[in-house]
Coordinates of C-alpha atoms in Angstrom, one line a residue:
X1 CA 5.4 12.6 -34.4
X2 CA 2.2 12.9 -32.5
X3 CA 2.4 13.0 -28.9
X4 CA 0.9 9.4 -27.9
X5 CA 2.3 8.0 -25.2
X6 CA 1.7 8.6 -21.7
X7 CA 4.3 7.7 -19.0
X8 CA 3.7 5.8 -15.6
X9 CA 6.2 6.1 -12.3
X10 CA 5.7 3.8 -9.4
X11 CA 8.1 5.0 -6.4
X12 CA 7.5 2.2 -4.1
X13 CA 9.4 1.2 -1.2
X14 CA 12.3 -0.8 -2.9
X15 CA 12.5 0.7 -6.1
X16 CA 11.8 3.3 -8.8
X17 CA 9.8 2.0 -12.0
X18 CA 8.9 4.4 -14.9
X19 CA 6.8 2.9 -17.8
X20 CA 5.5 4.0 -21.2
X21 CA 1.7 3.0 -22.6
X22 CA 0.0 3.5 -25.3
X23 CA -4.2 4.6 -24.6
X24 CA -4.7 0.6 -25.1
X25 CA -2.4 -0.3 -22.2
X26 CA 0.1 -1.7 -24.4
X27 CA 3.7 -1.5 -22.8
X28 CA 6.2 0.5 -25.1
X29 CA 9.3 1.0 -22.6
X30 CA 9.9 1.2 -18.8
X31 CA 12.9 1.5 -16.6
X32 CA 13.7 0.7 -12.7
X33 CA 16.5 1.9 -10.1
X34 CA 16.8 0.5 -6.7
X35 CA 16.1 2.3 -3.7
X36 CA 17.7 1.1 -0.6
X37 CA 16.1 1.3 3.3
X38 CA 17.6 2.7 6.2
X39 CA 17.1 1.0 9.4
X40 CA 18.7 2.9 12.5
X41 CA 17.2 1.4 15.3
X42 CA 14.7 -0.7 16.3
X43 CA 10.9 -0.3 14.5
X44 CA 12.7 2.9 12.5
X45 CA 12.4 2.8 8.7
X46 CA 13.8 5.6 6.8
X47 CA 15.1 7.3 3.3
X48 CA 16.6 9.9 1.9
X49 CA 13.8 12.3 0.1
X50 CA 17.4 13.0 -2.5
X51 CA 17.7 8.9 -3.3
X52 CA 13.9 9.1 -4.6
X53 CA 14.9 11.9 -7.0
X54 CA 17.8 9.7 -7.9
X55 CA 16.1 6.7 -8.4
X56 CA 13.2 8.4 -10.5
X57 CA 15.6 10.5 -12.8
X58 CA 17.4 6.7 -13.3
X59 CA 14.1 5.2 -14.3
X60 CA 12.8 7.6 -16.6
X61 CA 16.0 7.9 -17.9
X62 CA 15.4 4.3 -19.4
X63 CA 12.1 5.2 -20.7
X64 CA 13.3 8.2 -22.3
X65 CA 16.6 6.5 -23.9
X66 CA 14.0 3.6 -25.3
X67 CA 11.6 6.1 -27.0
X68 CA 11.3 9.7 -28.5
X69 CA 10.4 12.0 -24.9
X70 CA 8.2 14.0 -27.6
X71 CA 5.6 11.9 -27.5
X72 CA 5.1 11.3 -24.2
X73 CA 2.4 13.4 -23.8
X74 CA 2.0 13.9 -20.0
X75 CA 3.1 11.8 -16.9
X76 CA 2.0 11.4 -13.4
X77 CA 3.6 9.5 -10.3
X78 CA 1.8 6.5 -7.5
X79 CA 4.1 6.2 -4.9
X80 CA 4.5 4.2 -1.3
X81 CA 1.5 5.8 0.7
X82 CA 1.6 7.4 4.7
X83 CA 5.5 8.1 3.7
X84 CA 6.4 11.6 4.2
X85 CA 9.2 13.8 4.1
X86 CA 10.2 17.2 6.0
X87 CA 11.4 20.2 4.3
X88 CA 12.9 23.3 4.5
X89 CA 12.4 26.9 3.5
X90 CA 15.0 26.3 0.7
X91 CA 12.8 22.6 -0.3
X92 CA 15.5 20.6 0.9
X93 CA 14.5 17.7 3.6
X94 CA 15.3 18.7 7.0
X95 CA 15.7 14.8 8.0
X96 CA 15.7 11.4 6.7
X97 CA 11.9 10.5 5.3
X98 CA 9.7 8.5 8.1
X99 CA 8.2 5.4 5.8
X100 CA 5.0 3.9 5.9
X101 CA 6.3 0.9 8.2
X102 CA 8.2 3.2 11.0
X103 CA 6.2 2.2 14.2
X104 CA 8.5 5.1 16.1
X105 CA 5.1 6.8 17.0
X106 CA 3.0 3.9 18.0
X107 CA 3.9 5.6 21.6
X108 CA 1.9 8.5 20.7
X109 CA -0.8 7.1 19.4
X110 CA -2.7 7.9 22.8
X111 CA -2.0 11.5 22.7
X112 CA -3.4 12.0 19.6
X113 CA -6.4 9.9 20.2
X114 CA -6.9 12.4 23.2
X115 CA -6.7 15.4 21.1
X116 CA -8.9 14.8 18.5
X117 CA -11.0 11.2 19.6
X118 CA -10.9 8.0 17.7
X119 CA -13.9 8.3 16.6
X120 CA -13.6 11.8 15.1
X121 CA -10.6 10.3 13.3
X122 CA -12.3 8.1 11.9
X123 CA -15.2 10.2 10.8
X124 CA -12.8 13.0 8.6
X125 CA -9.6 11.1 7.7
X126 CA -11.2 7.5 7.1
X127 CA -8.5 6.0 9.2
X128 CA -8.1 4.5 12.6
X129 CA -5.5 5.3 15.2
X130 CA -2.5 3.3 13.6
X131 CA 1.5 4.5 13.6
X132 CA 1.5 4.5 10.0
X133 CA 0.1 7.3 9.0
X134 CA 1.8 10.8 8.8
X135 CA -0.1 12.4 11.6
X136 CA 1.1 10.4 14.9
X137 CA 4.8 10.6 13.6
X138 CA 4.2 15.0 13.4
X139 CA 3.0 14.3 16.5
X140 CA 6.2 12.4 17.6
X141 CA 8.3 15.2 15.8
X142 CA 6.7 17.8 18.2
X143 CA 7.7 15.8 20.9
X144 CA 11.1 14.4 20.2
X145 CA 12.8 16.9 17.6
X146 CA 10.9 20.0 18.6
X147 CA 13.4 21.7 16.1
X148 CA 12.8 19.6 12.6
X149 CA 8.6 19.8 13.7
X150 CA 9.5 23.9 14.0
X151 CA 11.8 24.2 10.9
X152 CA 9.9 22.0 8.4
X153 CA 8.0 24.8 5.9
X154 CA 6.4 21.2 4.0
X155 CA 5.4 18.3 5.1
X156 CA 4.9 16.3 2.1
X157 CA 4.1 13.2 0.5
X158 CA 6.4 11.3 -1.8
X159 CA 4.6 12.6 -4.9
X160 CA 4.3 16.3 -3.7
X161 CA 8.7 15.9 -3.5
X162 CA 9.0 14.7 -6.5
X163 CA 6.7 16.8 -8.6
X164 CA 9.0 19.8 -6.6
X165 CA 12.1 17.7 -8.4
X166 CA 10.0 17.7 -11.7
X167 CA 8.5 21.1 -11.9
X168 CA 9.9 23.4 -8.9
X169 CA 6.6 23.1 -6.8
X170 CA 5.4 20.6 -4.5
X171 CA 1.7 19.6 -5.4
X172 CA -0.5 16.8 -4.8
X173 CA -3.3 14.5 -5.6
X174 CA -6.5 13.7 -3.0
X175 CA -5.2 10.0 -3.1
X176 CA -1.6 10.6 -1.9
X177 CA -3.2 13.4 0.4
X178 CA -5.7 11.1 2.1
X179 CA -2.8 8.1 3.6
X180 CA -1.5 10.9 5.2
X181 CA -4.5 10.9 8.1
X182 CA -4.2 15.1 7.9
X183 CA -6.9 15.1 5.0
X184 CA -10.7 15.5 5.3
X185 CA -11.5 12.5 3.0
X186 CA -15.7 14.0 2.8
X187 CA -14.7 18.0 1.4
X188 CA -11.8 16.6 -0.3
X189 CA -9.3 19.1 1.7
X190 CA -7.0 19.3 4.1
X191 CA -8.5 19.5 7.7
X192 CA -7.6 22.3 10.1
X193 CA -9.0 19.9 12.9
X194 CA -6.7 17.0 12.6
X195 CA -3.7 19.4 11.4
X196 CA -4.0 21.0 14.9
X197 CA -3.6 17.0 16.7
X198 CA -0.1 16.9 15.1
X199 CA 0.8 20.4 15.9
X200 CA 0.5 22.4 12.3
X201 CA -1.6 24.0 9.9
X202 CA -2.6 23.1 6.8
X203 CA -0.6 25.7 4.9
X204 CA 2.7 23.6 5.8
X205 CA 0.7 20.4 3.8
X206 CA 1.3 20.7 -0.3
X207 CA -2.0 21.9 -2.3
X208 CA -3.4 18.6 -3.0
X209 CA -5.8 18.4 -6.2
X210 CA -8.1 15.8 -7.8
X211 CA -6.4 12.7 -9.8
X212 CA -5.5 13.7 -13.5
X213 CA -5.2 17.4 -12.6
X214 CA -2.7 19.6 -13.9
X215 CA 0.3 19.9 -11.0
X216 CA 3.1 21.3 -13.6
X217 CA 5.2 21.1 -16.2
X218 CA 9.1 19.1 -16.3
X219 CA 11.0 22.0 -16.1
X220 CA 14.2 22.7 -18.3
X221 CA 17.0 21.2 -15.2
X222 CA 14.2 18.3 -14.5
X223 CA 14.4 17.5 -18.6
X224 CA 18.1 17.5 -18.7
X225 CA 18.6 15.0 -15.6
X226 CA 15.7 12.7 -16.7
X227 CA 15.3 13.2 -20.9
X228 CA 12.1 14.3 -20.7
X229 CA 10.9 17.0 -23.3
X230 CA 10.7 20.2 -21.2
X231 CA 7.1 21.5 -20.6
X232 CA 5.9 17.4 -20.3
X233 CA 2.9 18.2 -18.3
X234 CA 2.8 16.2 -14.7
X235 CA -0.7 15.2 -13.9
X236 CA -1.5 14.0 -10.5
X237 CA -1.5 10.5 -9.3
X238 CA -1.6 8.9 -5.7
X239 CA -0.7 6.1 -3.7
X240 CA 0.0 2.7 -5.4
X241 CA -2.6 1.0 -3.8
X242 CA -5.1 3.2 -5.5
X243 CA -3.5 3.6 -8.4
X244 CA -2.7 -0.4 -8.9
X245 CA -6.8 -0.7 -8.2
X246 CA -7.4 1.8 -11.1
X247 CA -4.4 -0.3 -13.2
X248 CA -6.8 -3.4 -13.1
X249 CA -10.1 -0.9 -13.6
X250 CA -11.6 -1.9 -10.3
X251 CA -14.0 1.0 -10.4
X252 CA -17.0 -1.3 -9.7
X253 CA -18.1 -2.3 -6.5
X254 CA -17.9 -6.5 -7.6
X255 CA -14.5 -6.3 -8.9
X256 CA -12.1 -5.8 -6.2
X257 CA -8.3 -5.3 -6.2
X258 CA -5.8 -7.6 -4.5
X259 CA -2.2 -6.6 -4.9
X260 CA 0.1 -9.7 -3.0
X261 CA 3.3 -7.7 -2.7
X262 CA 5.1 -6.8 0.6
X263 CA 1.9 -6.3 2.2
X264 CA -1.2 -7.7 1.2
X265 CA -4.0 -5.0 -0.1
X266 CA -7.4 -5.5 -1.0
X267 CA -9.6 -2.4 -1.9
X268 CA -13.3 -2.3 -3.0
X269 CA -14.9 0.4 -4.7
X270 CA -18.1 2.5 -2.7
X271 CA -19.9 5.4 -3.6
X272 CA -20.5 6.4 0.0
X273 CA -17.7 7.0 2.4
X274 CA -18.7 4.1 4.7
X275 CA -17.0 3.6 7.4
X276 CA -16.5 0.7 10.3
X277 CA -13.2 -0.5 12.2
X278 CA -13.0 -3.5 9.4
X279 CA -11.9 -1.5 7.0
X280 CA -9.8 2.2 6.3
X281 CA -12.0 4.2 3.9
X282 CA -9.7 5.8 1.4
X283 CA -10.4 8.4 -1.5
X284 CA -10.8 6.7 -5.2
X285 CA -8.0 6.8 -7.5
X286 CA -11.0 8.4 -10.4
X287 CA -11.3 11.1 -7.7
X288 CA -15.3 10.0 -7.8
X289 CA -16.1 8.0 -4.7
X290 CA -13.9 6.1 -2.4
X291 CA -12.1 2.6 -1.7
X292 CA -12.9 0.4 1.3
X293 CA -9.8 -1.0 1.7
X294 CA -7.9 -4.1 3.9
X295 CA -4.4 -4.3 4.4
X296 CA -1.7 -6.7 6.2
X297 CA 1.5 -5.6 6.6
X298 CA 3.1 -9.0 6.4
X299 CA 2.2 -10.4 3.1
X300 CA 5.5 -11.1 0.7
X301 CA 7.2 -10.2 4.0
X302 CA 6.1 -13.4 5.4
X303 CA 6.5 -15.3 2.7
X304 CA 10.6 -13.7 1.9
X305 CA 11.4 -14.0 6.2
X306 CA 10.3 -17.9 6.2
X307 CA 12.1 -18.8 2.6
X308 CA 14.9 -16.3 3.5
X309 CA 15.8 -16.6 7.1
X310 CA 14.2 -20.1 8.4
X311 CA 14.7 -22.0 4.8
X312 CA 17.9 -20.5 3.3
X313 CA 16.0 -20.3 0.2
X314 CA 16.1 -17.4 -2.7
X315 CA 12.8 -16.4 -3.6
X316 CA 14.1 -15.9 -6.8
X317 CA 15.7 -19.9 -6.8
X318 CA 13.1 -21.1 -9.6
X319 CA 13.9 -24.3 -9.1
X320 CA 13.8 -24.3 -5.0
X321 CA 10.4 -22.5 -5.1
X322 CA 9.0 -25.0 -7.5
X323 CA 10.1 -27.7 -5.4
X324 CA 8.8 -25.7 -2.0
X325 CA 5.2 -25.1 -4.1
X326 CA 4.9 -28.6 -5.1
X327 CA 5.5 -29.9 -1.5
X328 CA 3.0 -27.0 -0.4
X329 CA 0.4 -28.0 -3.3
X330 CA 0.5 -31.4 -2.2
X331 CA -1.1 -31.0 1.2
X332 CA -5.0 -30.7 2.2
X333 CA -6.0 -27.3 3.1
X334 CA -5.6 -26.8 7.0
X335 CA -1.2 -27.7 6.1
X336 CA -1.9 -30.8 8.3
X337 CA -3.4 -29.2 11.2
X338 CA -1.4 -26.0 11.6
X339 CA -2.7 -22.7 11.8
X340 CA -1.0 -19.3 11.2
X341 CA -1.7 -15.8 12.5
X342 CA 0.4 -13.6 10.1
X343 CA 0.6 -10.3 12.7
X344 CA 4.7 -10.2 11.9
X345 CA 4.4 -6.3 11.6
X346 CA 1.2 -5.6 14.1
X347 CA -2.2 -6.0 13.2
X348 CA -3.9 -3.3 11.0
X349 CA -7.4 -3.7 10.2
X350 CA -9.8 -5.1 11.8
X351 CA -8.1 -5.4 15.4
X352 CA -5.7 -2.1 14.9
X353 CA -3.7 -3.4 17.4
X354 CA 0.4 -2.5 17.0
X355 CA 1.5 -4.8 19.6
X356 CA 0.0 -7.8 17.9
X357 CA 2.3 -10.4 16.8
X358 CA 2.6 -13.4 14.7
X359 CA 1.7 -17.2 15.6
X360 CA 1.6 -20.6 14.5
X361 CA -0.3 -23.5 16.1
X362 CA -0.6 -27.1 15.7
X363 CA 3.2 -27.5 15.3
X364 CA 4.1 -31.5 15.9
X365 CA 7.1 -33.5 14.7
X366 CA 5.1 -34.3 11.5
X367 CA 5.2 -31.3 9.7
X368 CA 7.8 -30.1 7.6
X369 CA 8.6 -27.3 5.7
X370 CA 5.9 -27.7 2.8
X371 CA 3.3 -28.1 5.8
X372 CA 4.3 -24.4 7.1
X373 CA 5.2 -23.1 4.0
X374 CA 1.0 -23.7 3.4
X375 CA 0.1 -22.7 6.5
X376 CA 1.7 -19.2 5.8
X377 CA -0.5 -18.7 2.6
X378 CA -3.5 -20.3 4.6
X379 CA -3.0 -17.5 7.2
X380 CA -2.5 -14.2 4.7
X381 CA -6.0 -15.9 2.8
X382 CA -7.9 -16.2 5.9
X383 CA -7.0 -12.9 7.1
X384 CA -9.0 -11.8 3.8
X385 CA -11.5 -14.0 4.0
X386 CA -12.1 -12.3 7.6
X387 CA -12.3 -9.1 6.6
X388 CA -14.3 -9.4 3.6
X389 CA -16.9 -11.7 5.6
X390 CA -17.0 -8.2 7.5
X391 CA -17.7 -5.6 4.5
X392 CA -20.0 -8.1 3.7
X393 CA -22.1 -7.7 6.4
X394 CA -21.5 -3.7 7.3
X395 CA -21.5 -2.8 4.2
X396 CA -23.1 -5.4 2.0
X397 CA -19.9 -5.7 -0.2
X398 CA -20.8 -8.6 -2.8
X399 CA -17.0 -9.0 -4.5
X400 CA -17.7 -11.0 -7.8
X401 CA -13.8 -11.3 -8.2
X402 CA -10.6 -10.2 -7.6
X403 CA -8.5 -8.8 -9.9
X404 CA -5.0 -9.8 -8.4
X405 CA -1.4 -8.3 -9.4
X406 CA 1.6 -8.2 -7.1
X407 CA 5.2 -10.5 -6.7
X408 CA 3.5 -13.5 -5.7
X409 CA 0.6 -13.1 -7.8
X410 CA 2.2 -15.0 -10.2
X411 CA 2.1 -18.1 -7.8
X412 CA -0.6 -20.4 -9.0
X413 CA -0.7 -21.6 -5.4
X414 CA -1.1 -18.4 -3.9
X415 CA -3.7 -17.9 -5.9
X416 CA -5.6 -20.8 -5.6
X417 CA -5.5 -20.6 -1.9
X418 CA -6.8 -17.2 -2.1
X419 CA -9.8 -18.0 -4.2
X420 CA -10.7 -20.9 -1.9
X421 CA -10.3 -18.9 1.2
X422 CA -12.6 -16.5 0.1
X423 CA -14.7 -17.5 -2.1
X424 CA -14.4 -15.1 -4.8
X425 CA -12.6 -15.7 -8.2
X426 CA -8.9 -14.4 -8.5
X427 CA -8.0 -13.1 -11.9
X428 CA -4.3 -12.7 -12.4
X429 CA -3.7 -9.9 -14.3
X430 CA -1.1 -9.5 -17.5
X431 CA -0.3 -6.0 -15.8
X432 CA 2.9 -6.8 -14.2
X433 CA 3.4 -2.9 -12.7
X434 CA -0.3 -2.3 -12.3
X435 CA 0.5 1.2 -9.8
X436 CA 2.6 2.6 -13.1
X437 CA -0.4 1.6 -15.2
X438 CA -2.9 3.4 -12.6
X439 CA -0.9 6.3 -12.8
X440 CA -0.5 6.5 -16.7
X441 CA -4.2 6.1 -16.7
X442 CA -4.1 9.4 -14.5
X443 CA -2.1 10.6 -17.2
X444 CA -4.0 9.7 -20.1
X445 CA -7.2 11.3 -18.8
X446 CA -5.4 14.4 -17.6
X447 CA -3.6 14.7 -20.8
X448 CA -6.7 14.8 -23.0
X449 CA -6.4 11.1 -24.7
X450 CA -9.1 9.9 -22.6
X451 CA -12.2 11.8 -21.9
X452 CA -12.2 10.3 -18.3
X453 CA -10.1 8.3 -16.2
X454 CA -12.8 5.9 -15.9
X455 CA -13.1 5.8 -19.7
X456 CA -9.0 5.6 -19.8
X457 CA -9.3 2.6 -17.6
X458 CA -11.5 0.4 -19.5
X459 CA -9.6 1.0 -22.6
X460 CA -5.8 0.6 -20.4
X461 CA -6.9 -2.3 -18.4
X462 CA -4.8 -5.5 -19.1
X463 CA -6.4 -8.8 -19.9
X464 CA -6.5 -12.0 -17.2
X465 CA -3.7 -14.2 -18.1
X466 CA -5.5 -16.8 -15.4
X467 CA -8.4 -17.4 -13.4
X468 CA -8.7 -19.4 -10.0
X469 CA -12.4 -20.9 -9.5
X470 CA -13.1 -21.8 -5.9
X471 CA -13.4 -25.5 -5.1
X472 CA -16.9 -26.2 -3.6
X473 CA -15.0 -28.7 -1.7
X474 CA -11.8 -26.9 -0.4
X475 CA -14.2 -23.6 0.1
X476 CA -16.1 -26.1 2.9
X477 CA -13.3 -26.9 4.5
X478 CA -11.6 -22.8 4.8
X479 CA -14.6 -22.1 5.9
X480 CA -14.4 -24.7 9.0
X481 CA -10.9 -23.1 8.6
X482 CA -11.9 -19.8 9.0
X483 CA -14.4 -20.5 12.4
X484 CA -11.1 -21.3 14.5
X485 CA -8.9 -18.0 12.6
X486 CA -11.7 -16.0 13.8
X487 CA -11.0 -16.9 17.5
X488 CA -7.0 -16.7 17.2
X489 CA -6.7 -13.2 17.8
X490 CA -9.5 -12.6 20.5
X491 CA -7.8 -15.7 22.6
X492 CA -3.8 -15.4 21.6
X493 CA -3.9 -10.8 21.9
X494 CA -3.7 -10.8 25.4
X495 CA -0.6 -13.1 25.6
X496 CA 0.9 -11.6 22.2
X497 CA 1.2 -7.9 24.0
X498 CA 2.9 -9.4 27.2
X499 CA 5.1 -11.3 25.1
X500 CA 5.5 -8.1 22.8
X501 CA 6.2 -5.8 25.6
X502 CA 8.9 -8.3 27.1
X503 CA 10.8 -7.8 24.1
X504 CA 10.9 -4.2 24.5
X505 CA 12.7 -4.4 27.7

């Protein structure tokens, strides 16, 4: 039987998710293991580099068990970006992994910024001084476990560990490199310059190669433990928030990416590497040009803390949620005069501003759950609509729609709210693990049925299963909307950081 299948694994924060596609995009098997989070103090987020091996060999094990491993003709992995693990001389992690969210270096932000200037940051890496990325947490390891920063042989990416798992070295892609802050986004290599601000060199980073490139093959322990035929070649993928963009084929400049999961993500194609505060400036997932991309940490997180913690409500409850929705629905936009600023988990772009936290004004006696319920949605839109209004005018960024995947993608009123706060289209996508579908595009190019990635993502791409028009009349009043947002930040910041700093004593 002919090899023609290639395989997709998403290793996000919560889970493992492994899927099989044909070169039309057409779902043939998949397979998910939990993962679960430590949390051992206060803004720390961790895992276990081990429980990702676990998880994926779990996954792909229901992949394999579904269809013949022989014709799976390559694989390659997205994963949760900025995430890095520590490793020793033997490849075993020296420490528990720091994720994404751990905000343990936001302290050292300013040291780093004095080493190599914000600026400067900005002009190789693409990013902004932020605690997410790997660079201020090195820098924190320097400073507060001088032994793990002087023992670790690897720092590396969750991809680079678990093509180690897969093929006994620890390789990478440009787009799991670059969320890292440690990468030169213009040559495409690691940079000796912001390597020395975290206190290493860039032979302790993995050798990081374009998307779809060769990184190994499954070796014979990796095929017993997950099924896979041994020799499966392992291309190279990258974060999931490039890789969902290339699941949806949002290679062009007007059709943008909007993944609605934990946090919210919006990423636009560019030829250039532009760059402006608005916006982080990430490599492309084709490994031709780059994404200009938005993101708010506190998307689905919003939405899950309200229904969970203030409502008592599952988010899985079909029947609460379509009672909560319909309430919501029900309401003009503006949720009865109440006004959210969704900075539960800092503000990224544009204010970078870790300290910043959430708000909600206009409360009265009046409003009830449906009216903040809204308000939530109305806040997460806006903050798009903000940021977009600002490509749009540093850029010239003209988004003709949004092709939109993600958890609560699937809520028509999400949606709607998101096409009239912005006004651009939002097309919900049929792919329902669009970062496994990026990634077996990866595959399918790197494996030789595709002759590019860009060619394997037209023909992968999954259809629209719905499409939210603005509302001429609804976009008027958002935009009102959208005059007092602006000014929540500006007038509220001051207050949030003495408010956020009184919590920390």
């Amino acid at each position: 039987m002919p090899a023609d299948l290639v395989l997709g694994i998403d290793l996000s924060t919560t889970a493992a998710k492994a899927a099989a596609f044909d070169v039309q995009g057409r779902l043939h098997a998949a397979g998910r293991a939990p993962l679960s989070l430590a949390r051992p103090a206060p803004e720390r987020f961790e895992q276990d580099p081990r429980d990702w091996w676990a998880a994926l060999r779990q996954a792909v094990a229901g992949v394999t068990a579904a269809v013949d491993p022989g014709r799976i003709a390559g694989l390659a992995i997205a994963h949760q970006r900025e995430t890095f693990a520590c490793l020793g001389p033997d490849g075993e992690p020296l420490r528990p992994a720091m994720l994404w969210l751990d905000g343990r270096a936001r302290g050292h932000l300013g040291a780093v910024i004095d080493r190599i200037g914000q600026d400067r940051l900005r002009a190789l890496s693409g990013k902004a001084a932020d605690f997410g990325p790997a660079l201020p947490k090195i820098a924190w390891l320097a400073s507060e476990e001088p032994d793990t920063h002087r023992r670790t042989s690897l720092f590396c990416d969750v991809q680079a560990y678990l093509v180690q798992a897969l093929t006994g070295r620890a390789r990478t892609s440009w787009a799991s490199a670059d969320p890292l802050a440690l990468f030169d986004i213009g040559a495409r290599r690691w940079s000796e310059e912001l390597c020395a601000a975290a206190g290493i060199t860039p032979d302790r980073l993995p050798e990081a190669l374009p998307p779809g490139a060769l990184l190994g093959a499954v070796s014979a322990a990796a095929a017993a433990a997950t099924g896979l035929r041994e020799g499966t070649p392992v291309l190279a993928g990258g974060g999931d928030g490039q890789m969902a963009g290339l699941g949806v084929d949002a290679l062009d400049p007007r059709r943008a990416y909007l993944n609605l999961g934990t946090a919210v993500v919006f990423g636009v194609f560019c030829a250039e590497p532009r760059q402006d505060p608005a916006w982080r400036t990430m490599t492309s997932a084709s490994g031709r040009g780059y994404v200009l991309e938005s993101s708010l940490r506190s998307g689905a997180l919003l939405s899950d803390w309200y229904l969970r913690r203030q409502l008592g409500v599952d988010p899985r409850d079909g029947a609460a949620m379509a009672a909560l929705e319909a309430e919501a629905a029900s309401l003009p936009p503006g949720s009865g005069g109440l006004l959210l600023l969704p900075y539960w988990e800092g503000a990224m772009n544009p204010h970078w501003d870790p300290d910043a936290r959430g708000a909600i004004l206009g409360l009265t006696d009046a409003h009830g759950r449906g009216h903040v319920y809204r308000a939530l949605i109305e806040g997460v839109a806006l903050e798009q609509a903000l940021v977009l209004d600002l490509m749009r005018g540093a850029a010239g960024i003209e988004v003709a729609e949004f092709a939109a995947v993600g958890g609560v993608a699937a809520s028509d009123l999400w949606c709607a709210v998101m096409a009239d706060a912005t006004g651009v289209a939002i097309e919900r996508s049929e792919t329902v693990e669009a970062a496994c579908l990026g990634a077996a595009i990866c595959a399918a190019a790197g494996a030789g049925l595709a002759e590019s990635i860009e060619a394997a993502a037209r023909a992968m791409r999954g259809t629209a299963t719905a499409t939210f028009h603005p509302d001429a009349a609804r976009r008027g009043r958002y935009a009102a909307l959208l005059g007092i947002y602006r000014d929540m930040y500006p007038q509220l910041s001051g207050l949030l950081r003495r408010l956020s700093a009184f919590t920390r004593e």
